[in-house]
């Protein structure tokens, strides 16, 4: 019976040390039986023997999860803000923390007519695509260097029928920055884990690309480089908004001050942790 198979998968996840085993079992079964799986089970609509194909598919997904592969890679997509984004090997998985960056960015430019926005280290494109949906008149560009992640950027743009313009460029290159001008806003969720953080990663996070995680020994390499490299690309009064690790706010603020930005603010996320730093390019007097 389907209910027996559910209990089997749930028990295996629990025994395998999966922290939120009920949630993950539900996600795997929704992948096979639909998003309303739990309702169907409660209503007795799945009181039948599962097919061999259904059972085989679920057990294969279970084996992948128990091997440490992220749940998001197994199902091939993940929710972010108001949408769903394709994910897989080689791209950073969208997380709820990053929704704070999206909401902050939206507030910064919502009153500007047809703002010009650039998202650096874009990965899946979840930030750029979401901002484009929230700001239909905006011109939104997304920069991603690595081929495996860039494929997901292009895929998500296509799946969302988004006007976001992708660019396969290095965010740490002066030549890349010279291609853009008069930007109202630059957003970036850069790699910001420290060497110590990398050593303590959970097994599933180790499956994500190191290039999307490791920000140098102290996690600040990208924060040091981008404000200076991309300053000329911002128009006067334009803003830069970074996602940060919860302990990095003051350090990133100091970097931005030293780089000549003003109106620097640290913004907290839903859990009251420092999550975003915003700064403005100085207006000429």
mmCIF file of C-alpha atoms in Angstrom:
data_model
loop_
_atom_site.group_PDB
_atom_site.id
_atom_site.type_symbol
_atom_site.label_atom_id
_atom_site.label_comp_id
_atom_site.label_asym_id
_atom_site.label_seq_id
_atom_site.Cartn_x
_atom_site.Cartn_y
_atom_site.Cartn_z
ATOM 1 C CA UNK A 1 0.000 0.000 0.000
ATOM 2 C CA UNK A 2 1.085 3.586 -0.621
ATOM 3 C CA UNK A 3 0.686 4.398 3.071
ATOM 4 C CA UNK A 4 3.021 1.524 3.992
ATOM 5 C CA UNK A 5 5.597 2.703 1.485
ATOM 6 C CA UNK A 6 5.363 6.212 2.976
ATOM 7 C CA UNK A 7 6.076 4.811 6.445
ATOM 8 C CA UNK A 8 9.007 2.841 5.038
ATOM 9 C CA UNK A 9 10.573 5.924 3.418
ATOM 10 C CA UNK A 10 9.913 8.082 6.487
ATOM 11 C CA UNK A 11 11.515 5.506 8.779
ATOM 12 C CA UNK A 12 14.575 5.245 6.534
ATOM 13 C CA UNK A 13 15.014 9.022 6.529
ATOM 14 C CA UNK A 14 14.737 9.129 10.324
ATOM 15 C CA UNK A 15 17.244 6.298 10.703
ATOM 16 C CA UNK A 16 19.562 8.090 8.269
ATOM 17 C CA UNK A 17 19.699 11.140 10.517
ATOM 18 C CA UNK A 18 17.681 13.466 8.262
ATOM 19 C CA UNK A 19 16.658 16.331 10.537
ATOM 20 C CA UNK A 20 13.207 17.155 9.131
ATOM 21 C CA UNK A 21 12.345 13.665 7.934
ATOM 22 C CA UNK A 22 8.557 14.168 7.751
ATOM 23 C CA UNK A 23 8.907 17.245 5.560
ATOM 24 C CA UNK A 24 11.404 15.509 3.288
ATOM 25 C CA UNK A 25 9.267 12.365 2.992
ATOM 26 C CA UNK A 26 6.326 14.573 2.022
ATOM 27 C CA UNK A 27 8.384 16.339 -0.654
ATOM 28 C CA UNK A 28 9.557 13.033 -2.168
ATOM 29 C CA UNK A 29 6.023 11.622 -2.249
ATOM 30 C CA UNK A 30 4.657 14.849 -3.722
ATOM 31 C CA UNK A 31 7.159 14.404 -6.525
ATOM 32 C CA UNK A 32 5.577 11.031 -7.388
ATOM 33 C CA UNK A 33 1.928 11.487 -6.383
ATOM 34 C CA UNK A 34 1.401 15.257 -6.745
ATOM 35 C CA UNK A 35 1.441 18.308 -4.499
ATOM 36 C CA UNK A 36 -1.839 17.221 -2.886
ATOM 37 C CA UNK A 37 -0.356 13.871 -1.844
ATOM 38 C CA UNK A 38 -1.113 14.272 1.871
ATOM 39 C CA UNK A 39 -4.737 15.256 1.193
ATOM 40 C CA UNK A 40 -5.188 12.271 -1.142
ATOM 41 C CA UNK A 41 -3.752 9.979 1.536
ATOM 42 C CA UNK A 42 -6.068 11.407 4.225
ATOM 43 C CA UNK A 43 -9.089 11.089 1.919
ATOM 44 C CA UNK A 44 -8.297 7.462 1.184
ATOM 45 C CA UNK A 45 -7.653 8.161 -2.494
ATOM 46 C CA UNK A 46 -4.298 6.382 -2.340
ATOM 47 C CA UNK A 47 -5.501 3.247 -0.575
ATOM 48 C CA UNK A 48 -3.964 1.007 -3.172
ATOM 49 C CA UNK A 49 -0.782 -0.864 -3.854
ATOM 50 C CA UNK A 50 1.891 1.363 -5.348
ATOM 51 C CA UNK A 51 3.142 0.422 -8.801
ATOM 52 C CA UNK A 52 6.621 -1.011 -9.236
ATOM 53 C CA UNK A 53 7.654 2.163 -11.069
ATOM 54 C CA UNK A 54 6.435 4.406 -8.218
ATOM 55 C CA UNK A 55 8.188 2.345 -5.552
ATOM 56 C CA UNK A 56 11.413 2.135 -7.556
ATOM 57 C CA UNK A 57 11.461 5.872 -8.173
ATOM 58 C CA UNK A 58 10.919 6.665 -4.497
ATOM 59 C CA UNK A 59 13.589 4.244 -3.315
ATOM 60 C CA UNK A 60 16.089 5.685 -5.796
ATOM 61 C CA UNK A 61 15.380 9.186 -4.511
ATOM 62 C CA UNK A 62 15.739 7.896 -0.957
ATOM 63 C CA UNK A 63 19.159 6.410 -1.732
ATOM 64 C CA UNK A 64 20.312 9.688 -3.236
ATOM 65 C CA UNK A 65 19.158 11.602 -0.159
ATOM 66 C CA UNK A 66 20.788 9.181 2.267
ATOM 67 C CA UNK A 67 24.031 9.540 0.322
ATOM 68 C CA UNK A 68 24.004 13.230 1.259
ATOM 69 C CA UNK A 69 22.652 14.725 -1.976
ATOM 70 C CA UNK A 70 20.479 17.803 -1.299
ATOM 71 C CA UNK A 71 16.725 17.266 -1.438
ATOM 72 C CA UNK A 72 16.476 20.235 -3.797
ATOM 73 C CA UNK A 73 18.768 18.604 -6.359
ATOM 74 C CA UNK A 74 16.784 15.374 -6.171
ATOM 75 C CA UNK A 75 13.449 17.028 -6.988
ATOM 76 C CA UNK A 76 15.124 19.446 -9.401
ATOM 77 C CA UNK A 77 13.474 22.653 -8.266
ATOM 78 C CA UNK A 78 12.860 24.777 -5.173
ATOM 79 C CA UNK A 79 10.524 27.539 -4.047
ATOM 80 C CA UNK A 80 11.849 31.059 -3.638
ATOM 81 C CA UNK A 81 9.779 34.120 -2.796
ATOM 82 C CA UNK A 82 6.646 33.733 -4.975
ATOM 83 C CA UNK A 83 8.115 31.408 -7.576
ATOM 84 C CA UNK A 84 9.775 28.072 -8.231
ATOM 85 C CA UNK A 85 13.274 27.726 -9.655
ATOM 86 C CA UNK A 86 15.053 24.832 -11.330
ATOM 87 C CA UNK A 87 18.152 23.659 -9.461
ATOM 88 C CA UNK A 88 20.668 20.866 -9.785
ATOM 89 C CA UNK A 89 24.308 19.885 -9.588
ATOM 90 C CA UNK A 90 26.561 22.896 -10.029
ATOM 91 C CA UNK A 91 24.258 25.696 -8.864
ATOM 92 C CA UNK A 92 23.667 27.283 -5.469
ATOM 93 C CA UNK A 93 20.251 26.447 -3.981
ATOM 94 C CA UNK A 94 17.972 29.465 -3.304
ATOM 95 C CA UNK A 95 17.297 30.009 0.384
ATOM 96 C CA UNK A 96 14.722 31.966 2.320
ATOM 97 C CA UNK A 97 17.454 34.193 3.799
ATOM 98 C CA UNK A 98 17.940 35.718 0.344
ATOM 99 C CA UNK A 99 14.334 36.918 0.231
ATOM 100 C CA UNK A 100 15.479 39.725 2.542
ATOM 101 C CA UNK A 101 17.830 40.928 -0.191
ATOM 102 C CA UNK A 102 14.996 40.871 -2.747
ATOM 103 C CA UNK A 103 12.643 42.847 -0.505
ATOM 104 C CA UNK A 104 15.367 45.368 0.339
ATOM 105 C CA UNK A 105 16.258 45.824 -3.323
ATOM 106 C CA UNK A 106 12.623 46.312 -4.285
ATOM 107 C CA UNK A 107 12.178 49.060 -1.709
ATOM 108 C CA UNK A 108 15.316 50.844 -2.947
ATOM 109 C CA UNK A 109 14.092 51.271 -6.531
ATOM 110 C CA UNK A 110 10.291 50.863 -6.468
ATOM 111 C CA UNK A 111 9.740 54.622 -6.877
ATOM 112 C CA UNK A 112 12.248 54.995 -9.727
ATOM 113 C CA UNK A 113 10.844 54.987 -13.246
ATOM 114 C CA UNK A 114 12.244 52.058 -15.276
ATOM 115 C CA UNK A 115 15.206 51.355 -12.966
ATOM 116 C CA UNK A 116 18.300 49.644 -14.321
ATOM 117 C CA UNK A 117 19.359 46.716 -12.111
ATOM 118 C CA UNK A 118 22.282 44.280 -12.178
ATOM 119 C CA UNK A 119 22.530 41.082 -10.143
ATOM 120 C CA UNK A 120 26.060 39.725 -9.678
ATOM 121 C CA UNK A 121 26.928 36.074 -8.879
ATOM 122 C CA UNK A 122 23.402 35.315 -10.051
ATOM 123 C CA UNK A 123 23.356 31.487 -9.953
ATOM 124 C CA UNK A 124 19.786 30.327 -10.567
ATOM 125 C CA UNK A 125 18.759 33.901 -11.285
ATOM 126 C CA UNK A 126 16.245 33.858 -8.449
ATOM 127 C CA UNK A 127 17.096 37.408 -7.340
ATOM 128 C CA UNK A 128 17.118 38.956 -10.815
ATOM 129 C CA UNK A 129 14.018 37.117 -12.034
ATOM 130 C CA UNK A 130 12.023 37.914 -8.889
ATOM 131 C CA UNK A 131 12.962 41.595 -9.060
ATOM 132 C CA UNK A 132 11.963 41.679 -12.727
ATOM 133 C CA UNK A 133 8.558 40.228 -11.799
ATOM 134 C CA UNK A 134 8.111 42.758 -8.981
ATOM 135 C CA UNK A 135 9.286 45.637 -11.197
ATOM 136 C CA UNK A 136 7.912 44.983 -14.707
ATOM 137 C CA UNK A 137 9.294 48.261 -16.085
ATOM 138 C CA UNK A 138 12.830 47.574 -14.859
ATOM 139 C CA UNK A 139 15.748 46.614 -17.069
ATOM 140 C CA UNK A 140 17.358 43.707 -15.222
ATOM 141 C CA UNK A 141 20.692 42.050 -16.006
ATOM 142 C CA UNK A 142 22.195 38.947 -14.389
ATOM 143 C CA UNK A 143 25.907 38.027 -14.321
ATOM 144 C CA UNK A 144 27.124 34.474 -13.729
ATOM 145 C CA UNK A 145 30.580 33.084 -14.543
ATOM 146 C CA UNK A 146 30.365 29.313 -14.136
ATOM 147 C CA UNK A 147 28.915 27.218 -16.952
ATOM 148 C CA UNK A 148 26.879 24.775 -14.861
ATOM 149 C CA UNK A 149 25.201 27.612 -12.936
ATOM 150 C CA UNK A 150 24.779 29.717 -16.088
ATOM 151 C CA UNK A 151 22.766 26.888 -17.661
ATOM 152 C CA UNK A 152 20.310 27.110 -14.766
ATOM 153 C CA UNK A 153 20.206 30.900 -15.069
ATOM 154 C CA UNK A 154 19.191 30.585 -18.720
ATOM 155 C CA UNK A 155 16.756 27.756 -17.951
ATOM 156 C CA UNK A 156 14.982 29.708 -15.218
ATOM 157 C CA UNK A 157 14.766 32.830 -17.368
ATOM 158 C CA UNK A 158 13.091 30.724 -20.068
ATOM 159 C CA UNK A 159 10.768 28.916 -17.656
ATOM 160 C CA UNK A 160 9.634 32.187 -16.078
ATOM 161 C CA UNK A 161 9.291 33.864 -19.498
ATOM 162 C CA UNK A 162 11.444 36.567 -17.937
ATOM 163 C CA UNK A 163 12.984 39.553 -19.751
ATOM 164 C CA UNK A 164 16.110 39.328 -17.556
ATOM 165 C CA UNK A 165 19.255 39.605 -19.693
ATOM 166 C CA UNK A 166 21.924 37.004 -18.777
ATOM 167 C CA UNK A 167 25.674 37.590 -19.118
ATOM 168 C CA UNK A 168 28.390 34.945 -18.733
ATOM 169 C CA UNK A 169 30.942 37.180 -17.062
ATOM 170 C CA UNK A 170 33.292 37.308 -14.087
ATOM 171 C CA UNK A 171 31.969 39.599 -11.338
ATOM 172 C CA UNK A 172 35.554 40.149 -10.176
ATOM 173 C CA UNK A 173 36.764 41.392 -13.557
ATOM 174 C CA UNK A 174 37.292 45.062 -14.367
ATOM 175 C CA UNK A 175 36.459 44.265 -17.997
ATOM 176 C CA UNK A 176 33.034 42.986 -16.924
ATOM 177 C CA UNK A 177 32.291 46.135 -14.942
ATOM 178 C CA UNK A 178 33.212 48.326 -17.908
ATOM 179 C CA UNK A 179 30.320 46.812 -19.888
ATOM 180 C CA UNK A 180 27.691 48.415 -17.617
ATOM 181 C CA UNK A 181 26.854 52.016 -16.758
ATOM 182 C CA UNK A 182 24.119 54.151 -15.191
ATOM 183 C CA UNK A 183 22.884 51.367 -12.943
ATOM 184 C CA UNK A 184 20.372 52.330 -10.274
ATOM 185 C CA UNK A 185 21.072 49.199 -8.275
ATOM 186 C CA UNK A 186 23.552 46.352 -7.983
ATOM 187 C CA UNK A 187 22.504 43.301 -5.978
ATOM 188 C CA UNK A 188 24.824 40.479 -5.008
ATOM 189 C CA UNK A 189 24.657 37.345 -2.907
ATOM 190 C CA UNK A 190 28.345 36.459 -3.136
ATOM 191 C CA UNK A 191 30.233 33.484 -1.729
ATOM 192 C CA UNK A 192 30.803 34.453 1.902
ATOM 193 C CA UNK A 193 31.689 31.338 3.889
ATOM 194 C CA UNK A 194 35.029 31.365 5.715
ATOM 195 C CA UNK A 195 37.609 28.593 5.712
ATOM 196 C CA UNK A 196 36.285 27.549 9.115
ATOM 197 C CA UNK A 197 32.698 27.522 7.810
ATOM 198 C CA UNK A 198 33.703 25.289 4.898
ATOM 199 C CA UNK A 199 35.202 22.729 7.257
ATOM 200 C CA UNK A 200 31.938 22.540 9.227
ATOM 201 C CA UNK A 201 29.494 22.218 6.317
ATOM 202 C CA UNK A 202 26.661 19.698 6.434
ATOM 203 C CA UNK A 203 27.052 16.817 3.949
ATOM 204 C CA UNK A 204 24.282 18.067 1.638
ATOM 205 C CA UNK A 205 25.790 21.570 1.439
ATOM 206 C CA UNK A 206 29.091 20.033 0.346
ATOM 207 C CA UNK A 207 27.301 18.983 -2.853
ATOM 208 C CA UNK A 208 26.807 22.640 -3.793
ATOM 209 C CA UNK A 209 29.595 24.292 -5.805
ATOM 210 C CA UNK A 210 32.430 25.601 -3.667
ATOM 211 C CA UNK A 211 32.661 28.585 -6.004
ATOM 212 C CA UNK A 212 29.233 29.691 -4.756
ATOM 213 C CA UNK A 213 30.123 29.236 -1.090
ATOM 214 C CA UNK A 214 33.758 30.021 -0.266
ATOM 215 C CA UNK A 215 34.545 33.704 0.157
ATOM 216 C CA UNK A 216 38.187 33.408 1.178
ATOM 217 C CA UNK A 217 39.792 32.765 4.553
ATOM 218 C CA UNK A 218 37.621 35.365 6.292
ATOM 219 C CA UNK A 219 34.693 35.180 3.839
ATOM 220 C CA UNK A 220 35.114 38.794 2.704
ATOM 221 C CA UNK A 221 36.987 38.516 -0.617
ATOM 222 C CA UNK A 222 34.017 39.470 -2.807
ATOM 223 C CA UNK A 223 32.962 42.321 -0.516
ATOM 224 C CA UNK A 224 36.446 43.812 -0.804
ATOM 225 C CA UNK A 225 36.560 43.610 -4.589
ATOM 226 C CA UNK A 226 33.067 44.415 -5.885
ATOM 227 C CA UNK A 227 32.415 47.877 -4.355
ATOM 228 C CA UNK A 228 35.540 49.296 -6.002
ATOM 229 C CA UNK A 229 35.345 47.373 -9.287
ATOM 230 C CA UNK A 230 31.690 48.217 -9.935
ATOM 231 C CA UNK A 231 31.498 51.746 -8.513
ATOM 232 C CA UNK A 232 31.797 53.421 -11.918
ATOM 233 C CA UNK A 233 28.922 51.257 -13.202
ATOM 234 C CA UNK A 234 26.541 52.866 -10.698
ATOM 235 C CA UNK A 235 24.980 56.209 -11.440
ATOM 236 C CA UNK A 236 25.325 58.918 -8.791
ATOM 237 C CA UNK A 237 23.001 58.047 -5.933
ATOM 238 C CA UNK A 238 22.780 54.447 -7.115
ATOM 239 C CA UNK A 239 22.856 51.702 -4.518
ATOM 240 C CA UNK A 240 24.629 48.437 -3.919
ATOM 241 C CA UNK A 241 22.976 45.732 -1.795
ATOM 242 C CA UNK A 242 24.818 42.654 -0.517
ATOM 243 C CA UNK A 243 23.597 39.577 1.261
ATOM 244 C CA UNK A 244 25.954 38.798 4.147
ATOM 245 C CA UNK A 245 26.617 36.141 6.730
ATOM 246 C CA UNK A 246 25.015 36.870 10.094
ATOM 247 C CA UNK A 247 28.305 37.991 11.706
ATOM 248 C CA UNK A 248 29.700 40.006 8.788
ATOM 249 C CA UNK A 249 27.644 43.199 8.940
ATOM 250 C CA UNK A 250 30.123 45.527 10.601
ATOM 251 C CA UNK A 251 33.049 44.244 8.518
ATOM 252 C CA UNK A 252 31.190 44.773 5.236
ATOM 253 C CA UNK A 253 29.982 48.177 6.406
ATOM 254 C CA UNK A 254 33.595 49.182 7.102
ATOM 255 C CA UNK A 255 34.673 48.011 3.634
ATOM 256 C CA UNK A 256 31.951 50.095 1.990
ATOM 257 C CA UNK A 257 32.868 53.159 4.060
ATOM 258 C CA UNK A 258 36.509 52.779 3.026
ATOM 259 C CA UNK A 259 35.368 52.480 -0.604
ATOM 260 C CA UNK A 260 33.662 55.882 -0.410
ATOM 261 C CA UNK A 261 29.979 54.902 -0.147
ATOM 262 C CA UNK A 262 27.437 56.646 2.083
ATOM 263 C CA UNK A 263 24.101 55.962 3.807
ATOM 264 C CA UNK A 264 25.311 52.471 4.754
ATOM 265 C CA UNK A 265 22.725 50.350 6.540
ATOM 266 C CA UNK A 266 22.651 46.832 7.959
ATOM 267 C CA UNK A 267 19.260 45.131 7.569
ATOM 268 C CA UNK A 268 18.037 42.142 9.532
ATOM 269 C CA UNK A 269 16.214 39.088 8.181
ATOM 270 C CA UNK A 270 13.045 37.366 9.430
ATOM 271 C CA UNK A 271 15.028 35.801 12.283
ATOM 272 C CA UNK A 272 16.425 39.180 13.397
ATOM 273 C CA UNK A 273 19.922 38.309 12.134
ATOM 274 C CA UNK A 274 22.043 40.721 10.114
ATOM 275 C CA UNK A 275 21.449 39.680 6.489
ATOM 276 C CA UNK A 276 21.835 42.603 4.053
ATOM 277 C CA UNK A 277 24.134 45.620 3.818
ATOM 278 C CA UNK A 278 23.042 48.538 1.616
ATOM 279 C CA UNK A 279 25.135 51.513 0.540
ATOM 280 C CA UNK A 280 24.765 54.477 -1.814
ATOM 281 C CA UNK A 281 27.250 55.932 -4.268
ATOM 282 C CA UNK A 282 28.105 59.469 -3.275
ATOM 283 C CA UNK A 283 26.417 62.289 -5.144
ATOM 284 C CA UNK A 284 28.807 64.847 -6.553
ATOM 285 C CA UNK A 285 28.548 68.138 -4.686
#
